[in-house]
Coordinates of C-alpha atoms and ligand atoms in Angstrom, one line a residue:
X1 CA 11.0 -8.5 -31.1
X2 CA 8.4 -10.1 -33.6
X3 CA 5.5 -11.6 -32.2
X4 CA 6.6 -15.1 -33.6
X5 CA 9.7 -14.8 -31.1
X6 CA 7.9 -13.6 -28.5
X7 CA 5.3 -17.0 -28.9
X8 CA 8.5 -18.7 -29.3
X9 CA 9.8 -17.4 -26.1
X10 CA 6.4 -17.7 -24.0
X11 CA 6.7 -21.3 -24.8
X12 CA 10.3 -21.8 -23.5
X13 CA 9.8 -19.1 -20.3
X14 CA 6.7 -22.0 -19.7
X15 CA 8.8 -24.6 -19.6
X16 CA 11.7 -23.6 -17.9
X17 CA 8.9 -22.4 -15.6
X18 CA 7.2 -26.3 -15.5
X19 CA 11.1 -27.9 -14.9
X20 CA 11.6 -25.4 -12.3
X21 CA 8.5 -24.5 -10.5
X22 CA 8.8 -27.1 -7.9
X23 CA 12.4 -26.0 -6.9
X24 CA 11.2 -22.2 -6.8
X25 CA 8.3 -23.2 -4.1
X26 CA 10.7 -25.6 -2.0
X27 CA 13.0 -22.3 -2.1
X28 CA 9.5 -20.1 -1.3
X29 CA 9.3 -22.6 2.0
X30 CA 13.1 -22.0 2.8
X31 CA 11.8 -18.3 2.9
X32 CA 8.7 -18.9 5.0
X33 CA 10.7 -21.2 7.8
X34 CA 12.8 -17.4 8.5
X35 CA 10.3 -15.9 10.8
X36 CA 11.2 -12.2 9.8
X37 CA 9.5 -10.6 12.4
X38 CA 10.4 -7.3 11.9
X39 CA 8.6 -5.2 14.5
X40 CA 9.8 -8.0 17.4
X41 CA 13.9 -7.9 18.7
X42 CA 13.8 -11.1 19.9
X43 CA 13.8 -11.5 15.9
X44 CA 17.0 -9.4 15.1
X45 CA 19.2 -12.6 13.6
X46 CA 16.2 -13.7 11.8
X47 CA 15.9 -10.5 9.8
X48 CA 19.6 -10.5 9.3
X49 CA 19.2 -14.1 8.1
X50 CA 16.4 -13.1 6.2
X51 CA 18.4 -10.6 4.4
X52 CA 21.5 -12.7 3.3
X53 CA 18.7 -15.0 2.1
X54 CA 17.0 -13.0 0.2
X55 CA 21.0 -11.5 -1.4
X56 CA 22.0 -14.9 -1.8
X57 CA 18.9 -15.6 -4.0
X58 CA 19.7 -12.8 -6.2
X59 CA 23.3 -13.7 -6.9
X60 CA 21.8 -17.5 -7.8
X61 CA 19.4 -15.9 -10.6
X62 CA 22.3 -14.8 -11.8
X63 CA 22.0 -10.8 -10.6
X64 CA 25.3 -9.4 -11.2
X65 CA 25.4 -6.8 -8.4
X66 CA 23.5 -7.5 -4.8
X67 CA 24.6 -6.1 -1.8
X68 CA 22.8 -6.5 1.9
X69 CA 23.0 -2.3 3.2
X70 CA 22.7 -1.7 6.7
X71 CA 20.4 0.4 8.0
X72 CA 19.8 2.4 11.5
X73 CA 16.8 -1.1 11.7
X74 CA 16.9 -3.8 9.4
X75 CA 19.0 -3.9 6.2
X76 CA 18.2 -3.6 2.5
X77 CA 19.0 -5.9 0.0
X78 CA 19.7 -3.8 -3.3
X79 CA 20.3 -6.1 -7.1
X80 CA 21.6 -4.4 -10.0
X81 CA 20.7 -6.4 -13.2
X82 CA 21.7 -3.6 -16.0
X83 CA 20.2 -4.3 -19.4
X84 CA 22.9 -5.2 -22.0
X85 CA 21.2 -2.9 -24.5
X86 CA 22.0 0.2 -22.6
X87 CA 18.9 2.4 -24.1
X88 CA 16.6 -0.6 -22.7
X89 CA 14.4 1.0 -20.0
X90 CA 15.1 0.0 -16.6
X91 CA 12.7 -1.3 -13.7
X92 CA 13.1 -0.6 -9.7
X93 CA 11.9 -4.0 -7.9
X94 CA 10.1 -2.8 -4.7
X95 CA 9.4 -5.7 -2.6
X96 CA 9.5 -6.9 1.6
X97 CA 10.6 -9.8 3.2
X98 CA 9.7 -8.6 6.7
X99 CA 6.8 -10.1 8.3
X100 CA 3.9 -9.3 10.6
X101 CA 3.9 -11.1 13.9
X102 CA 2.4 -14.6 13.6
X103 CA 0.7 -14.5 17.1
X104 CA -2.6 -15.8 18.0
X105 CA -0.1 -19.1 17.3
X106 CA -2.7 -21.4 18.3
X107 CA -5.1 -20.3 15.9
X108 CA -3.2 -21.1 13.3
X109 CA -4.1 -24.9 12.1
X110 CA -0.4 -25.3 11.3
X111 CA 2.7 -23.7 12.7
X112 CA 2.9 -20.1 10.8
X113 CA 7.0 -20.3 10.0
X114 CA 6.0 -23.8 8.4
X115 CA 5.1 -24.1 5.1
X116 CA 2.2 -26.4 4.3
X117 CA 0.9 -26.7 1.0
X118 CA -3.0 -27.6 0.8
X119 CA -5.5 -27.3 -1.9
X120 CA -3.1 -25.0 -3.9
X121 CA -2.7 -23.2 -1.2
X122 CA 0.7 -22.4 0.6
X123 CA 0.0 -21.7 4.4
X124 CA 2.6 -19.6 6.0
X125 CA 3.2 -16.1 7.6
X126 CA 4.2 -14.0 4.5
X127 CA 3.6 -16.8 2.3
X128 CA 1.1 -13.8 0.2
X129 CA 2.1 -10.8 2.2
X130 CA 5.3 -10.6 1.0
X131 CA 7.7 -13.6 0.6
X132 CA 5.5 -15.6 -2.3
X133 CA 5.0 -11.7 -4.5
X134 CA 8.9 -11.0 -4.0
X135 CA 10.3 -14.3 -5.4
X136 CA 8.2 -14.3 -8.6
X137 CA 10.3 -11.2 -10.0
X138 CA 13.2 -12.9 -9.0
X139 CA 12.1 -16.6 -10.5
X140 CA 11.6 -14.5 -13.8
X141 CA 15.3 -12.8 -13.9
X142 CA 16.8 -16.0 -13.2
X143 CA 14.6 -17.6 -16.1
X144 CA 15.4 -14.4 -18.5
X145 CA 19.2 -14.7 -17.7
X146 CA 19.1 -18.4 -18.4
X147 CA 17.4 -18.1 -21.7
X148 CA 19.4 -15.1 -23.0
X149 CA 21.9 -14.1 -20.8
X150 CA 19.7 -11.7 -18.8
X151 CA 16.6 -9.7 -18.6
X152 CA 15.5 -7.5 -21.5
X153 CA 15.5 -4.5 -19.4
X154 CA 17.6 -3.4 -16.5
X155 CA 16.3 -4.6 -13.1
X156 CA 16.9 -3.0 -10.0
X157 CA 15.8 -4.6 -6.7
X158 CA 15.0 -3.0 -3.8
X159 CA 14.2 -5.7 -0.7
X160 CA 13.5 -3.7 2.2
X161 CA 13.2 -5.3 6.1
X162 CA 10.7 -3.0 7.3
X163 CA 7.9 -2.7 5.9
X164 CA 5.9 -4.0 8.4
X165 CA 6.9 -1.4 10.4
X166 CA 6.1 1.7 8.3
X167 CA 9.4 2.0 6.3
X168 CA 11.2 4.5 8.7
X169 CA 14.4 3.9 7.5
X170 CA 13.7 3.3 3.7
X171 CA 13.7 7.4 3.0
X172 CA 17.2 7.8 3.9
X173 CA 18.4 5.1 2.4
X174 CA 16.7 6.0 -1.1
X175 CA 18.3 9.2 -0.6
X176 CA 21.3 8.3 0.0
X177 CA 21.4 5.7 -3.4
X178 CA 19.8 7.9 -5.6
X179 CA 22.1 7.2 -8.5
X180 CA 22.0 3.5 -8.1
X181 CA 18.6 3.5 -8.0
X182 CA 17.5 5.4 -11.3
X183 CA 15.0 3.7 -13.2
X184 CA 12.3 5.0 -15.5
X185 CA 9.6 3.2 -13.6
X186 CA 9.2 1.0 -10.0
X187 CA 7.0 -2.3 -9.9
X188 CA 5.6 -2.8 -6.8
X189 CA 5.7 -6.9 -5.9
X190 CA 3.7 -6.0 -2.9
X191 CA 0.7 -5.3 -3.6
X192 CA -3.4 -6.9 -4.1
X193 CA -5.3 -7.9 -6.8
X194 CA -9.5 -7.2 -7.2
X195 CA -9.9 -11.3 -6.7
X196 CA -8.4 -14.4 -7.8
X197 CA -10.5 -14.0 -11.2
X198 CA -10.6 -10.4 -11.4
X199 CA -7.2 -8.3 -12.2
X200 CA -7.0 -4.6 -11.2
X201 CA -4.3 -2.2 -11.1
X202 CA -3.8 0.9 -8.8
X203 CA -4.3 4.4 -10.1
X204 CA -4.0 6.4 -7.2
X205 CA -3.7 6.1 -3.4
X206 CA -4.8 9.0 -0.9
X207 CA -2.7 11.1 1.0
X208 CA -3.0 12.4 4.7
X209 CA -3.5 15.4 7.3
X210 CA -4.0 15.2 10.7
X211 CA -4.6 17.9 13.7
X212 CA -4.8 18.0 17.2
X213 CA -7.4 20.1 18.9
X214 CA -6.5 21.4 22.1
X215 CA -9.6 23.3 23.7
X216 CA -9.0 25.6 27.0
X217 CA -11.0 27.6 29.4
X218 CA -10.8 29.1 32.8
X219 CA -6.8 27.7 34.1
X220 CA -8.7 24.4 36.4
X221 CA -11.9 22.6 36.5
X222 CA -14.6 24.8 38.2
X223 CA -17.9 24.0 39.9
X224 CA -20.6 24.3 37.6
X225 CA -23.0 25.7 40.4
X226 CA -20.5 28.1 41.5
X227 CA -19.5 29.6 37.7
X228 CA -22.4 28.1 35.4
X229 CA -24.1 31.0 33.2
X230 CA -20.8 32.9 33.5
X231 CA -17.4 30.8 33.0
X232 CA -16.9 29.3 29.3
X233 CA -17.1 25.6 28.6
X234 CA -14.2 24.1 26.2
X235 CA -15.5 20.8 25.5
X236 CA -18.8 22.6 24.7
X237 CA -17.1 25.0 22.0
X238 CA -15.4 22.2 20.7
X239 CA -18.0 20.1 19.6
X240 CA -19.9 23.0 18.3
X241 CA -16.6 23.8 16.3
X242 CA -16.2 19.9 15.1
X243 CA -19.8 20.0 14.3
X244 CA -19.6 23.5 12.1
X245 CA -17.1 21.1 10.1
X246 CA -19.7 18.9 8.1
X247 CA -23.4 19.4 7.4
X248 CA -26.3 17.0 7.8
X249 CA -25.4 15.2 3.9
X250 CA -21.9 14.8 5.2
X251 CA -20.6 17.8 2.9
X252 CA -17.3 19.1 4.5
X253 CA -18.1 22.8 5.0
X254 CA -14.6 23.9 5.8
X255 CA -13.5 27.0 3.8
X256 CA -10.7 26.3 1.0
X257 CA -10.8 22.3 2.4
X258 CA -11.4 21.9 -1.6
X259 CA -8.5 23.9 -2.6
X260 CA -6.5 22.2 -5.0
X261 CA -8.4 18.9 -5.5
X262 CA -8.6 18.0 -9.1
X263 CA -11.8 17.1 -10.1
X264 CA -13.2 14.1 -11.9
X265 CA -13.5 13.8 -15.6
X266 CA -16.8 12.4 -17.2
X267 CA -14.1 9.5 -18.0
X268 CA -12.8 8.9 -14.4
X269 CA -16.4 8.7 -13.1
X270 CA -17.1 6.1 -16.1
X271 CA -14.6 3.9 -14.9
X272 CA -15.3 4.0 -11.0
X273 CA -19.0 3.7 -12.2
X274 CA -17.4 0.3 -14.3
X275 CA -16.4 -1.2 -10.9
X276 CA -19.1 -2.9 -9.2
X277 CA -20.0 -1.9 -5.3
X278 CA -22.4 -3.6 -3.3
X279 CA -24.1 -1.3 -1.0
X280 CA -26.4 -3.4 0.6
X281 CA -23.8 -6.1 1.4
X282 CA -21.6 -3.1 2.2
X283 CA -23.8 -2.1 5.1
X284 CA -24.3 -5.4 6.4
X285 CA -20.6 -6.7 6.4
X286 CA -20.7 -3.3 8.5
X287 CA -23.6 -3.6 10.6
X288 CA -25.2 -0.7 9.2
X289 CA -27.6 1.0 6.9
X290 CA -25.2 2.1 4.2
X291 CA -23.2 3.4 2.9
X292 CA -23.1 7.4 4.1
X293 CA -21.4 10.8 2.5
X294 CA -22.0 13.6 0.5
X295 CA -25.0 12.4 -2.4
X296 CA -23.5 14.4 -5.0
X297 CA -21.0 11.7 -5.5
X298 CA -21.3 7.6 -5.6
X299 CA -19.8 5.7 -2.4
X300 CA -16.3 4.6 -4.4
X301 CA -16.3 7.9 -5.5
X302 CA -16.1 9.4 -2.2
X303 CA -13.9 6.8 -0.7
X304 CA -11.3 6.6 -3.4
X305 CA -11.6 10.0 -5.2
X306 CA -13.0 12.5 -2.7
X307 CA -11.6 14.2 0.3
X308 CA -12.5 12.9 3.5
X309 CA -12.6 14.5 6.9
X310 CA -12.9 12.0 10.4
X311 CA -12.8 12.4 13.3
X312 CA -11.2 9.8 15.1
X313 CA -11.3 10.7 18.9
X314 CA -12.3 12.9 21.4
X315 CA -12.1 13.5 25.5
X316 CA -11.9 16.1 28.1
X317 CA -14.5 16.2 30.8
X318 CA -15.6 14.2 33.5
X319 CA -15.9 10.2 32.4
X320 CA -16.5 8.1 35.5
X321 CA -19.4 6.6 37.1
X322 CA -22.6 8.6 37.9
X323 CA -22.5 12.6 37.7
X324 CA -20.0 15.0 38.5
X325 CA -21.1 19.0 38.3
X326 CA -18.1 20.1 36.8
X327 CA -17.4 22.7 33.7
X328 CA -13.5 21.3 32.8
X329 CA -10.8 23.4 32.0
X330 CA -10.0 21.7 28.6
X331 CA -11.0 19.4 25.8
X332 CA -9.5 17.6 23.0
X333 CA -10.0 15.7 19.7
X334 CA -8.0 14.2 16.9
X335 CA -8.8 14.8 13.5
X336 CA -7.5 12.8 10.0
X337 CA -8.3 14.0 6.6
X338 CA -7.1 11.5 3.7
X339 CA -6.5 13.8 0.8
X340 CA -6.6 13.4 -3.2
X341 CA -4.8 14.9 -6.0
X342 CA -3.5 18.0 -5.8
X343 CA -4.0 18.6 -2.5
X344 CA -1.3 20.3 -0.2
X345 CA -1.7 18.8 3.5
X346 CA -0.2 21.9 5.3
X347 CA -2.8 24.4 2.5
X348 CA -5.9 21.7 4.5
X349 CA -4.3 22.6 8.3
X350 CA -4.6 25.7 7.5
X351 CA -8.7 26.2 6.2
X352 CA -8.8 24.1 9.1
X353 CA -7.4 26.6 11.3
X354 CA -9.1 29.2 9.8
X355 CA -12.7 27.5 10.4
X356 CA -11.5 26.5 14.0
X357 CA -10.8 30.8 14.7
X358 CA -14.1 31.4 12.9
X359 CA -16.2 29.0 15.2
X360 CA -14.7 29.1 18.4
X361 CA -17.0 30.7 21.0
X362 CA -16.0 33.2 23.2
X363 CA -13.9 32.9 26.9
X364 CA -12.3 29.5 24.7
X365 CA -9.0 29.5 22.9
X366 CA -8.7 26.1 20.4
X367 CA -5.2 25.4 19.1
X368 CA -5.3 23.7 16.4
X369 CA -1.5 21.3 16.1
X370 CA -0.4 19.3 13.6
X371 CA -0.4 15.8 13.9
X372 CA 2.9 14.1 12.4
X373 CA 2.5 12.0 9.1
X374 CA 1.3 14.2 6.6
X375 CA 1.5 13.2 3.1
X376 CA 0.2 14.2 -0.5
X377 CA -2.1 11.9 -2.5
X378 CA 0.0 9.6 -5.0
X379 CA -1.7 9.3 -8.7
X380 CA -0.2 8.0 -12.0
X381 CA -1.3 8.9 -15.1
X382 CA -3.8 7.0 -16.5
X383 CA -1.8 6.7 -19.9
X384 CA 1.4 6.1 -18.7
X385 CA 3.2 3.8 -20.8
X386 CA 4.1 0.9 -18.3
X387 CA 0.6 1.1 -16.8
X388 CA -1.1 0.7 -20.5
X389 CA 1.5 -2.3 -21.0
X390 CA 0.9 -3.8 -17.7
X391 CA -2.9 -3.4 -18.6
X392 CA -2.3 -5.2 -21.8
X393 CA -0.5 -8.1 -20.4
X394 CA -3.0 -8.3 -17.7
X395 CA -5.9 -8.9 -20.3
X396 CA -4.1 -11.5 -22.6
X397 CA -3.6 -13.2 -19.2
X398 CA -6.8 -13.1 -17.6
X399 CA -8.9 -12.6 -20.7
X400 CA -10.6 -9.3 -19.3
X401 CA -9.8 -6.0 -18.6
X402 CA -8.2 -5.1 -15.1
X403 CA -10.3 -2.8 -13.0
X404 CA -8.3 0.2 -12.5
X405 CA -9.2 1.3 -9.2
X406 CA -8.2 3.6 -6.2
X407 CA -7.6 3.8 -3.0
X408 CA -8.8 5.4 0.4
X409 CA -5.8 4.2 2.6
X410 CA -2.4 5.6 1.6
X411 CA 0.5 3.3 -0.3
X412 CA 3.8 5.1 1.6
X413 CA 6.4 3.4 -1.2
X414 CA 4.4 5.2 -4.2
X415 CA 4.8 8.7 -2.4
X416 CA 8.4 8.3 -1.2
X417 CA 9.3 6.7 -4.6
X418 CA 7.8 9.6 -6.7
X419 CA 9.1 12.1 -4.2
X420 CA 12.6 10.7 -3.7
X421 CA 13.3 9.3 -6.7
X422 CA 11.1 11.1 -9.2
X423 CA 9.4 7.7 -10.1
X424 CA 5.6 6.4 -10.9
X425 CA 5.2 2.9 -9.3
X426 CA 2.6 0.2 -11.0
X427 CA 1.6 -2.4 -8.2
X428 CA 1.5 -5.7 -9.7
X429 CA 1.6 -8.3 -7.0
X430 CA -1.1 -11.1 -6.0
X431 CA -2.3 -10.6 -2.7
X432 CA -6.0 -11.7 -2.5
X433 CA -8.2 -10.3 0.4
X434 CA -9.3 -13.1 1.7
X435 CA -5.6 -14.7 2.3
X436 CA -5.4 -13.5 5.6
X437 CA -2.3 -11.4 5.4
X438 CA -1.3 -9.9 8.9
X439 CA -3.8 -13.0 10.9
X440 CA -3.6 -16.7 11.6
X441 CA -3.6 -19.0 8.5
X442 CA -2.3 -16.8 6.0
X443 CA -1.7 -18.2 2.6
X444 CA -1.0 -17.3 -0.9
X445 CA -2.5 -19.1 -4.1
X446 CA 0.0 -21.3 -5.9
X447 CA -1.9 -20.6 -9.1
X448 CA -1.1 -17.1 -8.7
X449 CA 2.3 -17.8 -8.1
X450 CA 2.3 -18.9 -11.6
X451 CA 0.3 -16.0 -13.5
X452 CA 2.7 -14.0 -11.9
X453 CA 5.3 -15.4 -13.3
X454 CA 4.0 -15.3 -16.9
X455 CA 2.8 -11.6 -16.1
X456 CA 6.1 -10.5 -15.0
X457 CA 7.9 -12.3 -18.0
X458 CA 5.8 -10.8 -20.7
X459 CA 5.9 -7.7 -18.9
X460 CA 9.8 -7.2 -19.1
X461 CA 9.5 -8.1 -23.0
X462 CA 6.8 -5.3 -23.5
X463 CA 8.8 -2.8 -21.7
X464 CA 11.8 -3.6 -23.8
X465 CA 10.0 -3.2 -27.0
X466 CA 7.8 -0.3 -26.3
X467 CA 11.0 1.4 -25.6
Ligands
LIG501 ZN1 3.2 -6.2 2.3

């Protein structure tokens, strides 16, 4: 389209958006007052509820196609909006209407499955986290179909009940709807932004490995008069393993850990060097020094770029009160590694393993099991084209660049989209950290409620004519 129409359009999309907002926040409340509490049973009808809600929303923005599908927990509400110019590009919707638990209740200062709107503010479990962030995709196909029929791409929604709970019947059921469920990109609606002033978008998430070490000696707990000087000591030879692991800097020292990992361009440090990180306030919102790691590489660096090896517990041994003169017959720990692009989790177990039969001392055996939950690092490519338009539509709206940033914890729905369904995911959602998602008080910026609706709107139109 010509920029003139697109003005043209902005100016109608704002008001329909003005003669409709207050309807789409009453309808936001209806949404709030479902307590979706996916991880708690006595919630069961609520989710159901939640669910019809959600598909009867849909079919009133005028989505063609929305079905509620059962799963083996909470259903999915799917939407199928095709674009009427069948070579437009089409979008997959991710979004949640499950909840977290609301409980402390009486720290909330009003009930949490009651909306109440105050300073601009919307107070309400999942008014941010994820019930306010789903509906403005939705607000804008309704607005797009009653302006020209329908959106300018083909929208596909995806609505799932569990996210809450970590998504464990969401893999199946992409799976299972492949075909419906082609799209040449997925927008995230659940998802953060840097701060209410500062836009950012998400270039790659982390991925994980975890092991088990399980540390053995003589077949019981001896007497450490009886057998000291001669038996082997478990928990001894595994710390001295765990501590062979990292040297004094905090440089992993594992064999072929590294394999794999792509390293940074001149341009990728430029950009994490654009971001700004407070150390000192880092270490005090911490009650520490500093930040700590390997020096060779700045502290975002290492958390949203770098590999990182923890340990996260360990136990064997005698823990009660006073002494006990005992070598024990085993010793254990728990180890996480969150990984970066193009790591392979079960190529990390295994330097891991290596190291461990390298290090352990003798009269020991150390097994070293996998923990459950691996996954590879997500990334999208810097230049893909929805990313660049997103970024552009980001700046008219803001008036400055988004930070493009990374991060240390992993995003499940980018991996199992990318691996499933062959798809890159941009998250573009407005979930500020200081709304309190998860604890008492939650709420969700009404302003933001309105970018998002102007983002999402452009967004669509860009995506159409970049096609
Ligand atoms: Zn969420």
């Amino acid at each position: 389209m010509s920029s003139e129409n697109g003005k043209g359009e902005q100016g109608q999309f704002a008001s329909w958006f003005d003669a409709n907002r207050a309807r789409l926040l009453g309808e936001l409340g209806e949404l709030i007052r479902i307590p979706s509490v996916s991880a708690l049973p006595a919630h069961r009808d609520d989710m159901a509820r939640a669910a019809e809600w959600v598909a009867a929303r849909l079919r009133a923005a005028g989505v063609p196609t929305v079905e509620v599908l059962p799963t083996s927990g909470h259903p999915v509400v799917l939407g199928e909006w095709p674009a009427a110019d069948p070579d437009a590009p089409t979008a997959l919707i991710y979004a949640h209407y499950d909840t977290q638990p609301a409980d402390p209740f009486d720290e909330w200062e009003t009930p949490p499955f009651e909306p109440s709107e105050r300073d601009g503010r919307l107070y309400g479990r999942g008014a941010s986290d994820d019930k306010g962030n789903l509906l403005i995709p939705v607000a804008v196909a309704e607005a797009f179909g009653q302006a020209q029929g329908g959106p300018p791409i083909g929208l596909t929604f995806l609505f799932e009940g569990e996210e809450e709970i970590g998504s464990p019947n969401l893999r199946p059921l992409l799976a299972a709807h492949r075909d419906r469920l082609r799209a040449d990109v997925a927008i995230s609606a659940d998802s953060g932004m840097w701060s209410p002033e500062q836009p950012s978008l998400v270039l790659a998430s982390k991925g994980l490995a975890g092991v088990q070490l399980d540390a053995r000696g003589a077949a019981g707990d001896i007497h450490s008069g009886l057998h000291g000087g001669m038996a082997p000591n478990p928990l001894g030879a595994l710390v001295t393993v765990l501590a062979s692991m990292k040297d004094a800097d905090g440089r992993i020292t594992i064999d072929g850990f590294f394999d794999g990992v792509r390293p940074l361009t001149e341009l990728e440090r430029a950009e994490i060097a654009a971001i700004p990180f407070d150390a000192a306030g880092y270490g005090r919102s911490l009650g520490i020094a500093g930040p700590v790691g390997d020096p060779a590489f700045t502290p975002l660096e290492r958390n949203w770029a770098r590999p990182t090896f923890d340990l996260n517990g360990i136990w064997g041994g005698f823990q009660g009160a006073g002494s006990k003169t005992v070598i024990p017959a085993e010793a254990h720990a728990k180890i996480t590694c969150r990984l970066v692009p193009d790591q392979d989790p079960g190529a990390v177990i295994a330097a891991i393993a290596r190291h461990v039969a390298l290090h352990t001392l003798p009269g020991v055996t150390i097994a070293v099991n996998p923990i459950a939950g691996s996954s590879r690092a997500y990334a999208i490519d810097p230049a893909h084209p929805a990313l660049l338009a997103a970024r552009d539509v980001m700046r008219a709206e803001y008036g400055r660049d988004p930070y493009m940033i990374r991060l240390g914890g992993t995003l499940p729905v980018a991996e199992f989209f990318k691996a499933d369904l062959g798809l890159d995911t941009i998250f573009l959602a407005w979930e500020m950290p200081d709304e309190n998602l998860h604890g008492p008080n939650e709420f969700f910026r009404l302003e933001n409620f309105d970018r998002g609706f102007r983002v999402y709107s452009q967004l669509f139109n860009r995506l159409s004519s970049d096609d």
